[in-house]
PDB file of C-alpha atoms in Angstrom:
ATOM      1  CA  MET P  17      20.860  34.195  38.349  1.00  0.00           C
ATOM      2  CA  PRO P  18      18.408  33.379  36.176  1.00  0.00           C
ATOM      3  CA  GLU P  19      17.743  29.547  35.198  1.00  0.00           C
ATOM      4  CA  SER P  20      18.049  30.807  31.340  1.00  0.00           C
ATOM      5  CA  GLU P  21      21.552  32.137  32.318  1.00  0.00           C
ATOM      6  CA  LYS P  22      23.248  29.438  33.850  1.00  0.00           C
ATOM      7  CA  LYS P  23      25.856  27.786  32.322  1.00  0.00           C
ATOM      8  CA  ILE P  24      25.436  24.584  31.319  1.00  0.00           C
ATOM      9  CA  GLU P  25      28.666  22.444  32.654  1.00  0.00           C
ATOM     10  CA  GLY P  26      30.343  19.488  31.065  1.00  0.00           C
ATOM     11  CA  PRO P  27      30.383  18.182  27.097  1.00  0.00           C
ATOM     12  CA  VAL P  28      27.426  19.514  24.968  1.00  0.00           C
ATOM     13  CA  LEU P  29      25.756  17.156  23.325  1.00  0.00           C
ATOM     14  CA  LYS P  30      25.679  17.090  19.376  1.00  0.00           C
ATOM     15  CA  ILE P  31      23.363  15.475  17.249  1.00  0.00           C
ATOM     16  CA  GLU P  32      24.603  13.743  14.125  1.00  0.00           C
ATOM     17  CA  ASP P  33      21.757  11.571  13.111  1.00  0.00           C
ATOM     18  CA  LEU P  34      18.089  11.062  13.501  1.00  0.00           C
ATOM     19  CA  PHE P  35      16.423   8.063  12.739  1.00  0.00           C
ATOM     20  CA  ALA P  36      12.359   9.242  12.284  1.00  0.00           C
ATOM     21  CA  ASP P  37       9.639   6.561  11.192  1.00  0.00           C
ATOM     22  CA  ALA P  38       7.737   8.257   8.679  1.00  0.00           C
ATOM     23  CA  ASP P  39       4.218   6.628   8.948  1.00  0.00           C
ATOM     24  CA  ASN P  40       2.141   8.783  11.461  1.00  0.00           C
ATOM     25  CA  ASN P  41       5.640  10.871  12.662  1.00  0.00           C
ATOM     26  CA  ILE P  42       6.493  12.689   9.480  1.00  0.00           C
ATOM     27  CA  TRP P  43       3.216  12.263   7.220  1.00  0.00           C
ATOM     28  CA  ASP P  44      -0.362  11.212   8.563  1.00  0.00           C
ATOM     29  CA  TRP P  45      -0.488   7.652   7.494  1.00  0.00           C
ATOM     30  CA  VAL P  46      -3.933   6.762   8.793  1.00  0.00           C
ATOM     31  CA  GLY P  47      -5.367  10.234   7.637  1.00  0.00           C
ATOM     32  CA  MET P  48      -4.550   8.823   4.277  1.00  0.00           C
ATOM     33  CA  HIS P  49      -5.004   4.954   3.847  1.00  0.00           C
ATOM     34  CA  ALA P  50      -8.135   5.339   5.747  1.00  0.00           C
ATOM     35  CA  PRO P  51     -10.566   7.470   3.437  1.00  0.00           C
ATOM     36  CA  GLY P  52      -8.998   5.272  -0.043  1.00  0.00           C
ATOM     37  CA  ALA P  53      -9.440   2.220   1.782  1.00  0.00           C
ATOM     38  CA  GLU P  54     -13.212   2.958   2.677  1.00  0.00           C
ATOM     39  CA  ALA P  55     -13.712   3.979  -0.919  1.00  0.00           C
ATOM     40  CA  MET P  56     -12.248   1.455  -2.503  1.00  0.00           C
ATOM     41  CA  ALA P  57     -14.700  -0.644  -0.140  1.00  0.00           C
ATOM     42  CA  ASP P  58     -17.493   1.104  -1.123  1.00  0.00           C
ATOM     43  CA  LEU P  59     -16.569   0.909  -4.942  1.00  0.00           C
ATOM     44  CA  LEU P  60     -16.205  -3.386  -4.449  1.00  0.00           C
ATOM     45  CA  SER P  61     -19.104  -3.342  -2.772  1.00  0.00           C
ATOM     46  CA  ARG P  62     -21.487  -1.791  -5.448  1.00  0.00           C
ATOM     47  CA  ARG P  63     -19.666  -3.584  -8.279  1.00  0.00           C
ATOM     48  CA  LEU P  64     -19.872  -6.854  -6.286  1.00  0.00           C
ATOM     49  CA  GLY P  65     -23.367  -6.389  -4.969  1.00  0.00           C
ATOM     50  CA  VAL P  66     -21.986  -7.691  -1.361  1.00  0.00           C
ATOM     51  CA  PRO P  67     -22.792  -6.318   1.714  1.00  0.00           C
ATOM     52  CA  ILE P  68     -19.677  -3.429   2.525  1.00  0.00           C
ATOM     53  CA  GLU P  69     -18.836  -5.821   5.867  1.00  0.00           C
ATOM     54  CA  GLU P  70     -17.991  -8.551   4.203  1.00  0.00           C
ATOM     55  CA  ILE P  71     -15.754  -6.526   2.100  1.00  0.00           C
ATOM     56  CA  ARG P  72     -14.133  -4.545   4.799  1.00  0.00           C
ATOM     57  CA  ALA P  73     -13.580  -8.610   6.252  1.00  0.00           C
ATOM     58  CA  SER P  74     -11.788  -9.550   3.283  1.00  0.00           C
ATOM     59  CA  MET P  75      -9.824  -6.791   2.617  1.00  0.00           C
ATOM     60  CA  GLY P  76      -8.450  -7.450   6.440  1.00  0.00           C
ATOM     61  CA  ARG P  77      -7.878 -10.988   5.649  1.00  0.00           C
ATOM     62  CA  VAL P  78      -5.907 -10.146   2.412  1.00  0.00           C
ATOM     63  CA  TYR P  79      -3.729  -7.228   5.346  1.00  0.00           C
ATOM     64  CA  ALA P  80      -3.122  -9.591   7.638  1.00  0.00           C
ATOM     65  CA  MET P  81      -1.817 -12.502   5.163  1.00  0.00           C
ATOM     66  CA  ALA P  82       0.461  -9.861   3.261  1.00  0.00           C
ATOM     67  CA  GLY P  83       1.849  -8.537   7.093  1.00  0.00           C
ATOM     68  CA  CYS P  84       1.995  -4.742   5.007  1.00  0.00           C
ATOM     69  CA  MET P  85      -1.537  -2.470   4.306  1.00  0.00           C
ATOM     70  CA  GLU P  86      -0.210  -1.587   1.178  1.00  0.00           C
ATOM     71  CA  PHE P  87       0.462  -3.524  -2.014  1.00  0.00           C
ATOM     72  CA  LYS P  88      -1.440  -3.264  -5.327  1.00  0.00           C
ATOM     73  CA  GLU P  89      -2.477  -6.672  -5.227  1.00  0.00           C
ATOM     74  CA  LEU P  90      -4.842  -6.472  -2.844  1.00  0.00           C
ATOM     75  CA  VAL P  91      -8.025  -7.005  -4.472  1.00  0.00           C
ATOM     76  CA  GLN P  92      -6.889  -9.693  -6.612  1.00  0.00           C
ATOM     77  CA  PHE P  93      -6.639 -11.826  -3.723  1.00  0.00           C
ATOM     78  CA  MET P  94      -9.266 -11.326  -1.606  1.00  0.00           C
ATOM     79  CA  ASP P  95     -11.710 -14.376  -1.276  1.00  0.00           C
ATOM     80  CA  VAL P  96     -14.789 -12.384  -2.072  1.00  0.00           C
ATOM     81  CA  VAL P  97     -13.736 -11.260  -5.190  1.00  0.00           C
ATOM     82  CA  LEU P  98     -12.218 -14.359  -6.052  1.00  0.00           C
ATOM     83  CA  ASP P  99     -15.350 -16.091  -5.517  1.00  0.00           C
ATOM     84  CA  LYS P 100     -18.008 -13.776  -7.390  1.00  0.00           C
ATOM     85  CA  VAL P 101     -15.377 -12.771 -10.673  1.00  0.00           C
ATOM     86  CA  VAL P 102     -13.088 -15.609 -10.909  1.00  0.00           C
ATOM     87  CA  VAL P 103     -15.291 -18.692  -9.942  1.00  0.00           C
ATOM     88  CA  LYS P 104     -18.179 -17.218 -11.521  1.00  0.00           C
ATOM     89  CA  ALA P 105     -16.783 -17.088 -14.727  1.00  0.00           C
ATOM     90  CA  ILE P 106     -15.347 -20.189 -14.543  1.00  0.00           C
ATOM     91  CA  LYS P 107     -18.430 -21.719 -14.141  1.00  0.00           C
ATOM     92  CA  GLY P 108     -20.433 -20.030 -16.488  1.00  0.00           C
ATOM     93  CA  TYR P 109     -18.295 -21.885 -19.466  1.00  0.00           C
ATOM     94  CA  LYS P 110     -17.949 -25.460 -20.619  1.00  0.00           C
ATOM     95  CA  ASP P 111     -14.184 -24.363 -21.877  1.00  0.00           C
ATOM     96  CA  PRO P 112     -12.128 -24.085 -19.039  1.00  0.00           C
ATOM     97  CA  LEU P 113      -9.803 -21.750 -20.801  1.00  0.00           C
ATOM     98  CA  LYS P 114     -12.648 -19.316 -21.980  1.00  0.00           C
ATOM     99  CA  GLY P 115     -13.733 -18.761 -18.420  1.00  0.00           C
ATOM    100  CA  ALA P 116     -10.458 -18.320 -17.309  1.00  0.00           C
ATOM    101  CA  ILE P 117     -10.260 -14.776 -20.069  1.00  0.00           C
ATOM    102  CA  GLN P 118     -13.477 -14.181 -19.396  1.00  0.00           C
ATOM    103  CA  ALA P 119     -12.541 -14.095 -15.690  1.00  0.00           C
ATOM    104  CA  SER P 120      -9.311 -11.972 -16.415  1.00  0.00           C
ATOM    105  CA  VAL P 121     -10.478  -9.821 -18.031  1.00  0.00           C
ATOM    106  CA  GLU P 122     -13.508  -8.829 -15.358  1.00  0.00           C
ATOM    107  CA  LEU P 123     -10.237  -8.971 -12.614  1.00  0.00           C
ATOM    108  CA  THR P 124      -8.281  -6.647 -14.419  1.00  0.00           C
ATOM    109  CA  GLY P 125     -10.944  -4.263 -14.956  1.00  0.00           C
ATOM    110  CA  LEU P 126     -12.601  -4.560 -11.710  1.00  0.00           C
ATOM    111  CA  VAL P 127      -8.811  -4.201  -9.764  1.00  0.00           C
ATOM    112  CA  GLN P 128      -8.005  -1.038 -12.212  1.00  0.00           C
ATOM    113  CA  ALA P 129     -11.511   0.463 -10.838  1.00  0.00           C
ATOM    114  CA  ALA P 130     -10.817  -0.150  -7.152  1.00  0.00           C
ATOM    115  CA  HIS P 131      -6.981   0.853  -7.215  1.00  0.00           C
ATOM    116  CA  HIS P 132      -7.401   4.141  -8.737  1.00  0.00           C
ATOM    117  CA  LYS P 133     -10.290   4.784  -6.501  1.00  0.00           C
ATOM    118  CA  TYR P 134      -8.139   4.114  -3.510  1.00  0.00           C
ATOM    119  CA  THR P 135      -4.953   6.126  -4.614  1.00  0.00           C
ATOM    120  CA  SER P 136      -7.134   8.874  -5.560  1.00  0.00           C
ATOM    121  CA  VAL P 137      -8.787   9.382  -2.698  1.00  0.00           C
ATOM    122  CA  ARG P 138      -5.439   8.449  -0.794  1.00  0.00           C
ATOM    123  CA  GLU P 139      -3.450  10.896  -2.338  1.00  0.00           C
ATOM    124  CA  ASP P 140      -6.156  13.873  -1.712  1.00  0.00           C
ATOM    125  CA  ASN P 141      -5.403  13.109   1.905  1.00  0.00           C
ATOM    126  CA  PHE P 142      -1.806  12.876   1.842  1.00  0.00           C
ATOM    127  CA  LYS P 143       0.095  15.260   3.690  1.00  0.00           C
ATOM    128  CA  LEU P 144       2.708  16.465   6.626  1.00  0.00           C
ATOM    129  CA  TYR P 145       2.297  17.389  10.161  1.00  0.00           C
ATOM    130  CA  PRO P 146       2.811  20.842  10.743  1.00  0.00           C
ATOM    131  CA  GLY P 147       6.265  22.410  10.667  1.00  0.00           C
ATOM    132  CA  ILE P 148       7.752  18.956   9.348  1.00  0.00           C
ATOM    133  CA  GLU P 149      10.002  20.555   6.783  1.00  0.00           C
ATOM    134  CA  GLU P 150      11.479  23.197   8.542  1.00  0.00           C
ATOM    135  CA  LEU P 151      11.887  21.279  11.019  1.00  0.00           C
ATOM    136  CA  PHE P 152      13.756  18.788   8.419  1.00  0.00           C
ATOM    137  CA  LYS P 153      15.117  22.255   6.292  1.00  0.00           C
ATOM    138  CA  ILE P 154      16.639  23.376   9.722  1.00  0.00           C
ATOM    139  CA  LEU P 155      18.261  19.983  10.832  1.00  0.00           C
ATOM    140  CA  HIS P 156      19.851  20.109   7.087  1.00  0.00           C
ATOM    141  CA  THR P 157      21.745  23.406   7.500  1.00  0.00           C
ATOM    142  CA  ASN P 158      23.314  21.923  10.906  1.00  0.00           C
ATOM    143  CA  ARG P 159      23.885  19.131   8.872  1.00  0.00           C
ATOM    144  CA  VAL P 160      22.476  16.415  10.858  1.00  0.00           C
ATOM    145  CA  LYS P 161      21.847  13.206   8.516  1.00  0.00           C
ATOM    146  CA  ILE P 162      17.936  12.098   8.559  1.00  0.00           C
ATOM    147  CA  HIS P 163      17.482   8.842   8.096  1.00  0.00           C
ATOM    148  CA  ILE P 164      14.020   7.354   7.124  1.00  0.00           C
ATOM    149  CA  VAL P 165      12.368   4.274   8.184  1.00  0.00           C
ATOM    150  CA  THR P 166       8.992   3.471   6.946  1.00  0.00           C
ATOM    151  CA  ASP P 167       6.741  -0.211   6.307  1.00  0.00           C
ATOM    152  CA  ALA P 168       5.416   0.955   3.090  1.00  0.00           C
ATOM    153  CA  PRO P 169       6.913  -0.560  -0.083  1.00  0.00           C
ATOM    154  CA  ILE P 170      10.327   1.264  -1.368  1.00  0.00           C
ATOM    155  CA  HIS P 171       8.435   2.644  -4.300  1.00  0.00           C
ATOM    156  CA  LYS P 172       5.668   4.092  -2.684  1.00  0.00           C
ATOM    157  CA  ALA P 173       8.190   5.257   0.056  1.00  0.00           C
ATOM    158  CA  ILE P 174      10.270   7.242  -2.717  1.00  0.00           C
ATOM    159  CA  SER P 175       7.224   8.444  -4.014  1.00  0.00           C
ATOM    160  CA  ARG P 176       6.164  10.163  -0.966  1.00  0.00           C
ATOM    161  CA  ILE P 177       9.141  11.542  -0.003  1.00  0.00           C
ATOM    162  CA  LYS P 178       9.781  13.202  -3.453  1.00  0.00           C
ATOM    163  CA  GLN P 179       5.537  14.516  -3.324  1.00  0.00           C
ATOM    164  CA  MET P 180       6.702  16.487  -0.323  1.00  0.00           C
ATOM    165  CA  GLY P 181       9.736  17.740  -1.447  1.00  0.00           C
ATOM    166  CA  LEU P 182      11.946  15.654   1.544  1.00  0.00           C
ATOM    167  CA  GLU P 183      14.318  14.012  -0.809  1.00  0.00           C
ATOM    168  CA  PRO P 184      17.352  16.674  -0.602  1.00  0.00           C
ATOM    169  CA  TYR P 185      16.793  16.661   3.603  1.00  0.00           C
ATOM    170  CA  ILE P 186      17.111  12.878   3.655  1.00  0.00           C
ATOM    171  CA  LYS P 187      20.525  10.403   3.830  1.00  0.00           C
ATOM    172  CA  THR P 188      18.884   7.397   4.046  1.00  0.00           C
ATOM    173  CA  LEU P 189      15.765   5.544   3.462  1.00  0.00           C
ATOM    174  CA  PHE P 190      14.687   2.397   5.349  1.00  0.00           C
ATOM    175  CA  ALA P 191      11.587   0.691   3.779  1.00  0.00           C
ATOM    176  CA  GLN P 192      10.094  -2.715   3.023  1.00  0.00           C
ATOM    177  CA  PRO P 193      11.066  -4.574  -0.285  1.00  0.00           C
ATOM    178  CA  ARG P 194       8.102  -4.582  -3.019  1.00  0.00           C
ATOM    179  CA  LEU P 195       5.703  -7.337  -1.964  1.00  0.00           C
ATOM    180  CA  LYS P 196       5.089 -10.048  -4.452  1.00  0.00           C
ATOM    181  CA  LEU P 197       2.183 -13.100  -3.510  1.00  0.00           C
ATOM    182  CA  GLN P 198       1.654 -16.234  -4.752  1.00  0.00           C
ATOM    183  CA  SER P 199      -1.760 -16.670  -6.827  1.00  0.00           C
ATOM    184  CA  HIS P 200      -3.896 -16.847  -4.158  1.00  0.00           C
ATOM    185  CA  LEU P 201      -5.603 -19.863  -6.323  1.00  0.00           C
ATOM    186  CA  HIS P 202      -2.877 -21.651  -6.183  1.00  0.00           C
ATOM    187  CA  PHE P 203      -4.309 -22.874  -2.485  1.00  0.00           C
ATOM    188  CA  ARG P 204      -7.825 -23.691  -3.570  1.00  0.00           C
ATOM    189  CA  GLU P 205      -8.107 -27.212  -3.334  1.00  0.00           C
ATOM    190  CA  ASP P 206     -11.862 -28.630  -4.618  1.00  0.00           C
ATOM    191  CA  GLU P 207     -13.032 -29.874  -7.953  1.00  0.00           C
ATOM    192  CA  ASN P 208     -12.197 -27.267  -9.736  1.00  0.00           C
ATOM    193  CA  ASN P 209      -8.611 -26.790  -9.191  1.00  0.00           C
ATOM    194  CA  GLU P 210      -8.212 -28.510 -12.805  1.00  0.00           C
ATOM    195  CA  LYS P 211     -10.102 -24.914 -14.242  1.00  0.00           C
ATOM    196  CA  TYR P 212      -8.284 -23.080 -11.699  1.00  0.00           C
ATOM    197  CA  ALA P 213      -4.764 -24.122 -13.008  1.00  0.00           C
ATOM    198  CA  HIS P 214      -6.028 -22.575 -16.664  1.00  0.00           C
ATOM    199  CA  ILE P 215      -6.352 -18.580 -14.970  1.00  0.00           C
ATOM    200  CA  ASN P 216      -2.988 -19.065 -12.825  1.00  0.00           C
ATOM    201  CA  SER P 217      -1.253 -17.527 -15.422  1.00  0.00           C
ATOM    202  CA  MET P 218      -3.685 -15.336 -16.371  1.00  0.00           C
ATOM    203  CA  LEU P 219      -4.139 -13.845 -12.913  1.00  0.00           C
ATOM    204  CA  ALA P 220      -0.467 -12.893 -12.532  1.00  0.00           C
ATOM    205  CA  GLN P 221      -0.282 -10.668 -14.859  1.00  0.00           C
ATOM    206  CA  VAL P 222      -3.372  -8.418 -14.102  1.00  0.00           C
ATOM    207  CA  VAL P 223      -1.244  -6.611 -11.425  1.00  0.00           C
ATOM    208  CA  ASP P 224       1.105  -5.736 -14.117  1.00  0.00           C
ATOM    209  CA  HIS P 225      -1.986  -3.708 -15.999  1.00  0.00           C
ATOM    210  CA  ILE P 226      -2.240  -0.835 -12.184  1.00  0.00           C
ATOM    211  CA  PRO P 227      -0.314   1.611 -12.414  1.00  0.00           C
ATOM    212  CA  GLU P 228       2.062   2.916  -9.533  1.00  0.00           C
TER     213      GLU P 228
END
């Protein structure tokens, strides 16, 4: 009897739940993040007049501090950005408040430009792996409950699932909460510490000007 016609003895295994890691299994996360991050680094390098190697290193330090490579506060936490924009603006005014206002304006513009560059390039490269949508349809038809796991922030994970049309097939989503880090300036202890205090509240509002 051919192998294909042999009867399987014993109970047949029925799959009721499927847990899947989204990043680099369902969608190509590296393929979308890497070009976006590099485009953002190039923009910051040109805007700040800093070698791109320094920009990449500064981004890496923030990623390590956050424990996640996706959160929109990235640019305002980069030490090279703080030194080139915030510290420079504060030192340029005798009145700390005026310096803080100027720093906030410059930082907001830079953060928005960098975020726009990153997201536009990233979304252009966002795609599912071949066969994923078809597989999810088959599993859903066969009443298999699909649970997605990702270390992306929850709002980004939901957005991607909807964008790719996978929402009808997914039972549960496990993702990171929104990241909220304390202003980097609170950890600066030097002769300008009093001046930094004037800008902390303004910097905390910069991120509110960035779209999701």
